[in-house]
Short mmCIF file of C-alpha atoms in Angstrom, two decimals:
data_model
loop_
_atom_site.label_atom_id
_atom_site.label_comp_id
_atom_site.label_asym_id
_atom_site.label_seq_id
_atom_site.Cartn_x
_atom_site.Cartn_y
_atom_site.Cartn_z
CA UNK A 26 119.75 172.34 50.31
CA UNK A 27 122.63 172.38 52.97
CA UNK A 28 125.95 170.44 52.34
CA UNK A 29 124.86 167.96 55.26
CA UNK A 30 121.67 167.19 53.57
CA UNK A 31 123.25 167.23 49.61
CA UNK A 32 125.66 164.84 50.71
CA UNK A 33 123.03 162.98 52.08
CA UNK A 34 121.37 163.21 48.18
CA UNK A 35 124.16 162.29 46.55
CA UNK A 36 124.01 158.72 48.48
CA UNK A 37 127.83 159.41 49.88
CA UNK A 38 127.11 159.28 53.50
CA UNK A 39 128.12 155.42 55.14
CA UNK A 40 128.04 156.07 58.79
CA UNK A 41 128.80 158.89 60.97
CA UNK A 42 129.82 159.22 64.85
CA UNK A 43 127.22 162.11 65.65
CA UNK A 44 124.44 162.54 62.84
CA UNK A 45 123.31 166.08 64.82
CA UNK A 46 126.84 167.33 65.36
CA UNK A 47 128.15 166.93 62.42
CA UNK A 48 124.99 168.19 59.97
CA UNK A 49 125.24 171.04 62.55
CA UNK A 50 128.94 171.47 62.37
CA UNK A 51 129.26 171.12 58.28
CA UNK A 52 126.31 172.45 57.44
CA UNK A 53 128.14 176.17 59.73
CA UNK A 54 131.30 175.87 58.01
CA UNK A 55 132.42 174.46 61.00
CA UNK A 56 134.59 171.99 60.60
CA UNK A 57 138.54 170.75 60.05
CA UNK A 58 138.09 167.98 58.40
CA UNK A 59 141.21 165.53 57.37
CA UNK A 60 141.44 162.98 54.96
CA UNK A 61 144.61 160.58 54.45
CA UNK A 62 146.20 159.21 51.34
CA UNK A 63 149.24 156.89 52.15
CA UNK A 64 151.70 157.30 49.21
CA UNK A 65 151.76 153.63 48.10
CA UNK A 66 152.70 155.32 43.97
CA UNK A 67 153.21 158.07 42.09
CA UNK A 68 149.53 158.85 41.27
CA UNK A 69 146.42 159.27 42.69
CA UNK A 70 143.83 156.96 40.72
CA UNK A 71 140.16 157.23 39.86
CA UNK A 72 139.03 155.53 43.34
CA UNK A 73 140.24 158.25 45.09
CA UNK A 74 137.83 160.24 43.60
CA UNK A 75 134.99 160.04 46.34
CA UNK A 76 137.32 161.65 48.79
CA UNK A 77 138.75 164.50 46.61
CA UNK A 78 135.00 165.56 45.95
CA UNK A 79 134.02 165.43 49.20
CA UNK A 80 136.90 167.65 50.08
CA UNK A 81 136.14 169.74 47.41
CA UNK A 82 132.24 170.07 48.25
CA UNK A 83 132.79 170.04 52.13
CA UNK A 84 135.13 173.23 51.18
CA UNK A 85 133.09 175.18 48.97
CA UNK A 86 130.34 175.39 51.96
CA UNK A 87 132.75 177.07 54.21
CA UNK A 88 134.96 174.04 55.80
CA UNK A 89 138.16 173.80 56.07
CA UNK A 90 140.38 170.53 54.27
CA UNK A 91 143.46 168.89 55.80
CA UNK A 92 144.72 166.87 52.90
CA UNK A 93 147.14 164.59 55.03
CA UNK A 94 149.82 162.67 53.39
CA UNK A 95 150.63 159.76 54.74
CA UNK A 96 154.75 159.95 54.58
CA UNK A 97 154.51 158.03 57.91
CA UNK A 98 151.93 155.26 57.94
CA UNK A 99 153.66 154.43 54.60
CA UNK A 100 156.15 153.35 56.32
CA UNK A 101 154.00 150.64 58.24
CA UNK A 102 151.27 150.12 55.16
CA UNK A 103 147.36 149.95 55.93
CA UNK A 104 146.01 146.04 56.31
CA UNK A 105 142.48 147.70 55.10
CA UNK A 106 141.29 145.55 52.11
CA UNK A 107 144.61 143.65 51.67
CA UNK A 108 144.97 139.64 51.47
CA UNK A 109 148.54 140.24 52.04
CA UNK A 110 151.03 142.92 53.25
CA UNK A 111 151.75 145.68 51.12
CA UNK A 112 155.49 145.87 49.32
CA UNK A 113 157.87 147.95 51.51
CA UNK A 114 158.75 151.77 50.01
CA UNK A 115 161.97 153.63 50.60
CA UNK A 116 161.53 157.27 51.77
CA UNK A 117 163.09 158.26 48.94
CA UNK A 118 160.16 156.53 47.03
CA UNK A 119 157.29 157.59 49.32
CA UNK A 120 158.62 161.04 49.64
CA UNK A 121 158.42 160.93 45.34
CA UNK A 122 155.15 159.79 45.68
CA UNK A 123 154.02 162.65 48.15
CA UNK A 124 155.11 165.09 45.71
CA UNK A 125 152.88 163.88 43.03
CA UNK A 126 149.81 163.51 44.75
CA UNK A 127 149.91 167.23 45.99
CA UNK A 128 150.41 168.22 42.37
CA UNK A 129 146.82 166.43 41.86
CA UNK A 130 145.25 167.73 44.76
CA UNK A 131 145.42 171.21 43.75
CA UNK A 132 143.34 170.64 40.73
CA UNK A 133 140.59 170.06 43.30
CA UNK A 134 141.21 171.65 46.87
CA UNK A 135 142.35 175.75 46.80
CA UNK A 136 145.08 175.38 48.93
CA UNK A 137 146.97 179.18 50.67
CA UNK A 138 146.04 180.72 54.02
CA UNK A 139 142.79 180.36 56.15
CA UNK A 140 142.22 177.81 52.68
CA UNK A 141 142.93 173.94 52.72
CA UNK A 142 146.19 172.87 53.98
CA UNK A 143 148.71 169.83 53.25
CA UNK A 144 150.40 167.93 56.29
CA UNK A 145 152.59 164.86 55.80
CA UNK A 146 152.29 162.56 58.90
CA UNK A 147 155.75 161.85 58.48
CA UNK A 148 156.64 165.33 60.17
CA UNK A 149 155.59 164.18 63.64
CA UNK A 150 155.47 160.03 63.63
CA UNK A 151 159.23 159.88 62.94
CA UNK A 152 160.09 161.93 65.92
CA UNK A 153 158.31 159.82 68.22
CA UNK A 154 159.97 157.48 70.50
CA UNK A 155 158.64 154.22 70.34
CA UNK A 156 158.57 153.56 74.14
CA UNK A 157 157.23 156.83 74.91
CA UNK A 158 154.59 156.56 72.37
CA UNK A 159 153.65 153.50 74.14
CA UNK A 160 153.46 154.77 77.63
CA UNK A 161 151.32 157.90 76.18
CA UNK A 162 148.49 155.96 73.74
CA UNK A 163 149.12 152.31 74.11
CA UNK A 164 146.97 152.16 76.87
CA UNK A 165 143.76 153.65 75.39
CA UNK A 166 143.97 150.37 72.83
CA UNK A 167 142.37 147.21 73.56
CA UNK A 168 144.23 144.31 71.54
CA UNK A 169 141.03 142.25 71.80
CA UNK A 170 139.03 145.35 70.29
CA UNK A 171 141.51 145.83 67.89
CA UNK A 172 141.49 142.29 66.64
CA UNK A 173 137.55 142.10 65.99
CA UNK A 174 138.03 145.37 63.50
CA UNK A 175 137.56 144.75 59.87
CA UNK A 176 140.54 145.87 59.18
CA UNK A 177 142.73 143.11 60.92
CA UNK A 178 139.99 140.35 61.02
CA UNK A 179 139.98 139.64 57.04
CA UNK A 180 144.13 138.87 57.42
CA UNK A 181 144.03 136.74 60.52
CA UNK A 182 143.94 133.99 58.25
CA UNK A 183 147.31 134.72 56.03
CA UNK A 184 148.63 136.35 58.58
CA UNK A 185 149.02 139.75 60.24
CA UNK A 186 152.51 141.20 60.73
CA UNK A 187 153.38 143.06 63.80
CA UNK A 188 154.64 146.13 61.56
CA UNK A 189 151.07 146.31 60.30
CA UNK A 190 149.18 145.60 63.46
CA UNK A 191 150.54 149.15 64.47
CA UNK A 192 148.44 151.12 61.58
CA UNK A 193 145.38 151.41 63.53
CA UNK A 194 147.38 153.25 66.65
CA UNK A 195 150.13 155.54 64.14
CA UNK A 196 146.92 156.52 62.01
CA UNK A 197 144.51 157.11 65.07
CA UNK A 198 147.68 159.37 66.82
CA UNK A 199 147.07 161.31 63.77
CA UNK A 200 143.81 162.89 64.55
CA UNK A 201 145.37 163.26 68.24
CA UNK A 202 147.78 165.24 66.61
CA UNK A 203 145.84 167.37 64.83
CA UNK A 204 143.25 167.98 67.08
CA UNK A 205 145.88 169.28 69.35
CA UNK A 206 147.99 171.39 67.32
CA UNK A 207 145.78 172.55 64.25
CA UNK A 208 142.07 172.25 65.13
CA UNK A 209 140.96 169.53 63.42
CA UNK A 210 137.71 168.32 64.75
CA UNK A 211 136.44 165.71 62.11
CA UNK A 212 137.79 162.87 60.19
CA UNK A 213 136.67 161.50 56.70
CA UNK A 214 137.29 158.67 54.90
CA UNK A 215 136.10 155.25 53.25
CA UNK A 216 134.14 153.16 55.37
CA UNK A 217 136.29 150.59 54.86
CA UNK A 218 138.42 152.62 57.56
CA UNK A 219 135.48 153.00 60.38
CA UNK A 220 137.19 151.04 62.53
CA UNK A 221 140.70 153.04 62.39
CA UNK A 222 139.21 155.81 62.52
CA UNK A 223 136.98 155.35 65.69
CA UNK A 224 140.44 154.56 67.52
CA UNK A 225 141.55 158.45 66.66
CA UNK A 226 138.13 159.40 68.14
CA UNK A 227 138.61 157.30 71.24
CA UNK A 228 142.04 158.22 71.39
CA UNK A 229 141.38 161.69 72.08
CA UNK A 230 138.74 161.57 74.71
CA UNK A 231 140.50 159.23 77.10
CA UNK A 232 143.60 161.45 76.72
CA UNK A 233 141.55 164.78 76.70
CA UNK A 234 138.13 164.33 78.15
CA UNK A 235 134.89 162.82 77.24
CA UNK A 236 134.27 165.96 75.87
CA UNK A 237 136.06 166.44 73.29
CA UNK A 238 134.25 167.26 70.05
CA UNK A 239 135.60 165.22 67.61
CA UNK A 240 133.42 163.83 64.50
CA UNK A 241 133.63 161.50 61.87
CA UNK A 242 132.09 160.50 58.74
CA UNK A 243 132.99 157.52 56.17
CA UNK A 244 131.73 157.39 52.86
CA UNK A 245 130.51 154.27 50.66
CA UNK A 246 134.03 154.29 49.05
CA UNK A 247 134.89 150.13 50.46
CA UNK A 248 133.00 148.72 47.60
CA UNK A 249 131.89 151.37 45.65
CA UNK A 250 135.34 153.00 45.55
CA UNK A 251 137.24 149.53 45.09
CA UNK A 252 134.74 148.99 41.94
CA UNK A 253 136.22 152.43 40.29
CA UNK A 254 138.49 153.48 39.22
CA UNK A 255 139.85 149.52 37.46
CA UNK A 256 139.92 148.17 34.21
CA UNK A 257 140.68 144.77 33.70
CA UNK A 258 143.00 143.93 36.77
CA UNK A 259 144.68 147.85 35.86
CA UNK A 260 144.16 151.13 37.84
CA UNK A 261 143.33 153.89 36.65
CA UNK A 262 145.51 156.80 37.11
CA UNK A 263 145.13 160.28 37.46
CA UNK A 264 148.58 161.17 36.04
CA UNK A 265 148.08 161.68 32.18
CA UNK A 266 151.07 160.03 31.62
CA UNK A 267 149.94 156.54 33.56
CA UNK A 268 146.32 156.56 31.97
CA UNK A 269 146.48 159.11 28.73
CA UNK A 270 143.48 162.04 28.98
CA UNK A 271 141.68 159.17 26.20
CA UNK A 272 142.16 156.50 28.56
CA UNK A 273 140.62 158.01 31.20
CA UNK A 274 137.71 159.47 29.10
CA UNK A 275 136.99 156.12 27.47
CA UNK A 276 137.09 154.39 31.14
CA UNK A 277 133.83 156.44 32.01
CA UNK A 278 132.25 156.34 29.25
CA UNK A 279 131.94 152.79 29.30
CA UNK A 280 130.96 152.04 32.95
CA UNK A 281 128.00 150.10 33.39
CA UNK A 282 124.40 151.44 32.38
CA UNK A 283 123.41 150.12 36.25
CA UNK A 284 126.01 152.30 37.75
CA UNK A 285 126.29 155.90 35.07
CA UNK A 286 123.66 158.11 37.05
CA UNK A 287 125.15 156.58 40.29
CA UNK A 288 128.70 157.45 39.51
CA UNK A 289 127.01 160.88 38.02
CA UNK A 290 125.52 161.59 41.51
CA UNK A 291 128.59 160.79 43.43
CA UNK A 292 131.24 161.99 41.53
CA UNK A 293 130.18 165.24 39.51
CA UNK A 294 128.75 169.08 40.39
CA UNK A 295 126.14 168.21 38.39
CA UNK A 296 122.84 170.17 39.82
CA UNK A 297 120.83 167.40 41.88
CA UNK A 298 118.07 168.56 39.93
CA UNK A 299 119.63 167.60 36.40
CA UNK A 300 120.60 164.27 37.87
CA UNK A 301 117.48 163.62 39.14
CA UNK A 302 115.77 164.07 35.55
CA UNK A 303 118.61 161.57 34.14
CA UNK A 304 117.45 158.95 36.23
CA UNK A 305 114.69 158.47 34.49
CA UNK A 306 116.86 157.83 31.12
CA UNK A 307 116.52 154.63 29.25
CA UNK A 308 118.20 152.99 26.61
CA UNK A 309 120.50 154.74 24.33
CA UNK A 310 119.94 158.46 26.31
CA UNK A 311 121.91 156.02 28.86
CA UNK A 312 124.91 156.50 26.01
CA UNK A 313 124.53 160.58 26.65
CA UNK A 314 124.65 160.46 30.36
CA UNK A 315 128.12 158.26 29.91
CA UNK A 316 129.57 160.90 27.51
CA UNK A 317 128.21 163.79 30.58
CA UNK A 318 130.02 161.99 33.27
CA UNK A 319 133.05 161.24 31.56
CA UNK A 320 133.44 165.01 30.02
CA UNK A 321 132.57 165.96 33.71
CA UNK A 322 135.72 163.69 35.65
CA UNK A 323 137.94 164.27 32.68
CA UNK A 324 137.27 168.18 32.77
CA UNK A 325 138.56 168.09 36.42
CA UNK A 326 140.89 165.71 36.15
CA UNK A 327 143.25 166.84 33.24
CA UNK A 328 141.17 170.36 32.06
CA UNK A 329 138.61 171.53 29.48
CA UNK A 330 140.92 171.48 26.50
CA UNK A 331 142.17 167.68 27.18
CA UNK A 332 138.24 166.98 28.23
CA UNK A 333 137.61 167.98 24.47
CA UNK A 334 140.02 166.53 22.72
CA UNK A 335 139.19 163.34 24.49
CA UNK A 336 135.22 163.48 23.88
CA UNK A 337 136.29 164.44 20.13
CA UNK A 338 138.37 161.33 19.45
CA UNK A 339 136.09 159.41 20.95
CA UNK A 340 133.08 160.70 19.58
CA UNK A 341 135.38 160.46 16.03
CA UNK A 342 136.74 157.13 16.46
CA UNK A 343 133.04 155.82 17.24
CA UNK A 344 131.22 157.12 14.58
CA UNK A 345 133.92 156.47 11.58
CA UNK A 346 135.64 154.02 13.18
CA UNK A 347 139.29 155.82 11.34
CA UNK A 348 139.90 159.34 13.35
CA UNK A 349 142.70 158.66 15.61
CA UNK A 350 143.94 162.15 15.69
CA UNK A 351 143.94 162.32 20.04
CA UNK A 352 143.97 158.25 20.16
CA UNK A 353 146.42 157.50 22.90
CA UNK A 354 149.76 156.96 20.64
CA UNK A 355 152.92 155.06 21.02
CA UNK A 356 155.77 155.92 18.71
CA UNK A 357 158.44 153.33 17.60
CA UNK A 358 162.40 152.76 16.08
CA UNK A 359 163.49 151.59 13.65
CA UNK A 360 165.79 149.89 16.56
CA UNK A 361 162.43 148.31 18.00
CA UNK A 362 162.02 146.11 14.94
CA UNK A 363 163.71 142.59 14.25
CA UNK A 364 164.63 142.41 10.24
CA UNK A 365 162.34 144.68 9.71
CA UNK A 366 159.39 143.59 11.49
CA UNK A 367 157.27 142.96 14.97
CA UNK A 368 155.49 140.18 16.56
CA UNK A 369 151.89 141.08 17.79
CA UNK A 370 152.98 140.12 21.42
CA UNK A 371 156.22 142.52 21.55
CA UNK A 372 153.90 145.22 19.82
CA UNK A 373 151.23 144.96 22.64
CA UNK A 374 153.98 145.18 25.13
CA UNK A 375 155.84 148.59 23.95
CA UNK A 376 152.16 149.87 23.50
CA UNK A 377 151.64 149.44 27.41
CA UNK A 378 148.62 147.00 26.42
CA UNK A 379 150.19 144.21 27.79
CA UNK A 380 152.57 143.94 31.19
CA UNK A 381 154.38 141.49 29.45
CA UNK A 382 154.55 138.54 26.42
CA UNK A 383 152.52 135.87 28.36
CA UNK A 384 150.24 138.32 29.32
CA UNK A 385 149.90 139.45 25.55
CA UNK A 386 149.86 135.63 24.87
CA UNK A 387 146.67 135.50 26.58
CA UNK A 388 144.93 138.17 25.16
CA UNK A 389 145.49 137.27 21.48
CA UNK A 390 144.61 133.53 22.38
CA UNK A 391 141.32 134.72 24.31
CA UNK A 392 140.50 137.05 21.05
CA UNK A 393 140.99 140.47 23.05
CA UNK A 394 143.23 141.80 20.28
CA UNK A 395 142.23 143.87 16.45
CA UNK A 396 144.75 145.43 14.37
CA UNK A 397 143.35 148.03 12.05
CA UNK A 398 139.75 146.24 12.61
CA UNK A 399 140.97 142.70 11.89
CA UNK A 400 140.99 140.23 14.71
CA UNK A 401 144.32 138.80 15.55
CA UNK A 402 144.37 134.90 16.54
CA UNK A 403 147.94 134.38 15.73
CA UNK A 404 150.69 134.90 18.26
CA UNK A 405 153.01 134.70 15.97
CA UNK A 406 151.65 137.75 13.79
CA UNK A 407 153.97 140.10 12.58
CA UNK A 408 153.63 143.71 10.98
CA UNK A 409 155.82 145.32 8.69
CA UNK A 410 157.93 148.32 8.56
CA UNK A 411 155.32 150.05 5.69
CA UNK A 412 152.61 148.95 8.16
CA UNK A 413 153.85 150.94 10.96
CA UNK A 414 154.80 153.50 9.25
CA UNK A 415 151.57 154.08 8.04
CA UNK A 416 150.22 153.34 11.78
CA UNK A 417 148.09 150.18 12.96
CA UNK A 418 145.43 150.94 15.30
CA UNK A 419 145.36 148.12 18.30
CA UNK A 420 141.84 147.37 19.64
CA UNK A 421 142.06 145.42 23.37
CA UNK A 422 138.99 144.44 24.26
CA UNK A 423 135.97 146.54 23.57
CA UNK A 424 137.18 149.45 25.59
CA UNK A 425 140.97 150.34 24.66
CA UNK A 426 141.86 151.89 21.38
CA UNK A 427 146.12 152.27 21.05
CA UNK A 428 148.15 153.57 18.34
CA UNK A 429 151.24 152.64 16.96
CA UNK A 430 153.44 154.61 14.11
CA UNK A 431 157.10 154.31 12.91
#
């Protein structure tokens, strides 16, 4: 089976510009291919996997990756998906952030020469003069096309700033920048960003020719990729010090029995074959596909060593209920105690379970919260000094396992 026609397995595939072009193109080892990632944190999260696989796939059949960071349309923030306009990043901050995703990246792309490379989109968009910018592209735009997009429609509404109305032109003068200066002849990306990214396509063939063979493929990554990668309002981050190795294994392992051989296909390197005969598992053989996928992300994500220790604990934790040797683990003062003591609702807050008190208010009221097995309905529990020193182990939820020691 040819990548075209795998990815096609895998149910990835949304929509493409040229079905022919670009099964012929990828399936030759054809293309450069781009995907963006604006640097709106520090971390890549568990969403983004459906675009680091497909770079990852798409290069092991002979392709070439442009991992684009968006150090530019940062700057402006993407409307896609948003009720309301992203919050406004320094350079310092999104240059920070850039740094961090590449870190991540190279777990999954081989970057070096003739391999996958890493723009920023800052390196050309800040050099451009806004009125000559609009003389060269702002032309090839229809505002009344640009207003029926998905992308802008959804905020009419609440409103659409002019800063973000811009997106769709700074992230389709992308491609037109790439085409021209490093070859890049296909874009990918969520489908949620069709519309964007048919502006880049358009873009280039009223500037270059009708011609011009440009391609582009979106994945199912609007609601499929929105739907991963959260846990209860929370993202889920790649960074092992935002969401612990645990975290993340535990976060797979408990996805929904309608959506393990799903994520399976999607997400792993699994042989189509061996997911095929999982489909047909029922009932608690459902539990051993979970454990597979989460081994699988976590093994790529943070390593086999971390992948083990994680399916370990778990596997520990589950089947005594009392191994907490690789439980995610929070360490406390003496200073973090008040006469010798802490209140359940300052204890879920320096274990990262809660954002803040009201928050942990609302847990322990809506019976979220065990210490040490024992269901917590007080808000005004307390645990002792000997307690902690011994360690409590916090249960939030049915998923999240915390502990804390003196």
């Amino acid at each position: 089976m040819q990548i075209y026609e795998e990815l096609q397995a895998r149910g990835l595939i949304a929509q493409v510009s040229n079905e022919e072009e670009v099964r012929e193109t990828i399936n030759g080892g054809k293309a450069t291919f781009y995907i963006g990632y604006d640097c709106t944190a520090d971390s890549l999260t568990a969403g983004h996997f459906m675009t680091l696989a497909l770079m990852k796939r798409l290069q092991m059949a002979g392709n070439r990756p442009i991992a684009l960071i968006g150090g530019g349309t940062t700057l402006i923030g993407d409307p896609s998906g948003r009720t309301d306009m992203r919050p406004m990043l320094t350079r310092k901050d999104i240059d920070h952030n850039a740094a961090c995703f590449k870190k991540q990246m190279e777990r999954f792309i081989e970057f070096g020469e003739g391999k996958a490379q890493m723009l920023n989109n800052a390196d050309w968009l800040l050099e451009l003069n806004y009125v000559d910018l609009l003389r060269e592209v702002g032309s090839c735009f229809s505002v009344n096309n640009m207003l029926r997009a998905d992308c802008y429609k959804q905020r009419m509404e609440k409103g659409l700033s002019f800063l973000e109305f811009n997106y769709m032109i700074m992230q389709s003068y992308d491609f037109y920048h790439m085409f021209q200066h490093c070859g890049c002849n296909m874009q990918c990306g969520g489908n949620d960003q069709w519309s964007n990214m048919l502006g880049g396509t358009e873009l280039i063939r009223r500037k270059l020719g009708k011609d011009a063979h440009v391609l582009t493929i979106t994945l199912l990554t609007d609601s499929q990729g929105n739907k991963m990668g959260k846990t209860a309002g929370n993202a889920v981050w790649l960074d092992p010090n935002k969401t612990s190795p645990f975290d993340f294994y535990q976060y797979w392992r408990n996805v929904e029995d309608a959506d393990v051989i799903k994520c399976i296909r999607m997400l792993t390197f699994l042989p189509l074959e061996e997911v095929e005969e999982m489909s047909h598992w029922e009932g608690s053989q459902l539990n051993k596909a979970k454990e597979i996928l989460a081994y699988q992300l976590t093994e790529m994500v943070h390593g086999e060593e971390e992948a083990k220790k994680a399916q370990e604990g778990a596997q520990a934790l589950f089947s005594t209920g009392s191994n907490t040797a690789n439980m995610p683990t929070t360490q406390l003062t003496e200073a973090d105690l008040t006469e010798g003591s802490i209140t359940i609702l300052d204890l879920l807050v320096k274990a990262g379970l809660a954002s803040s008190k009201g928050e942990g208010r609302r847990l322990v009221q809506q019976g979220g919260v065990s210490v040490n097995e024992e269901k917590i309905t007080d808000i005004a529990a307390t645990f002792s000094e000997a307690q902690l020193k011994e360690g409590v182990v916090i249960k939030k939820g049915k998923k999240v396992f915390h502990k804390v020691i003196l």
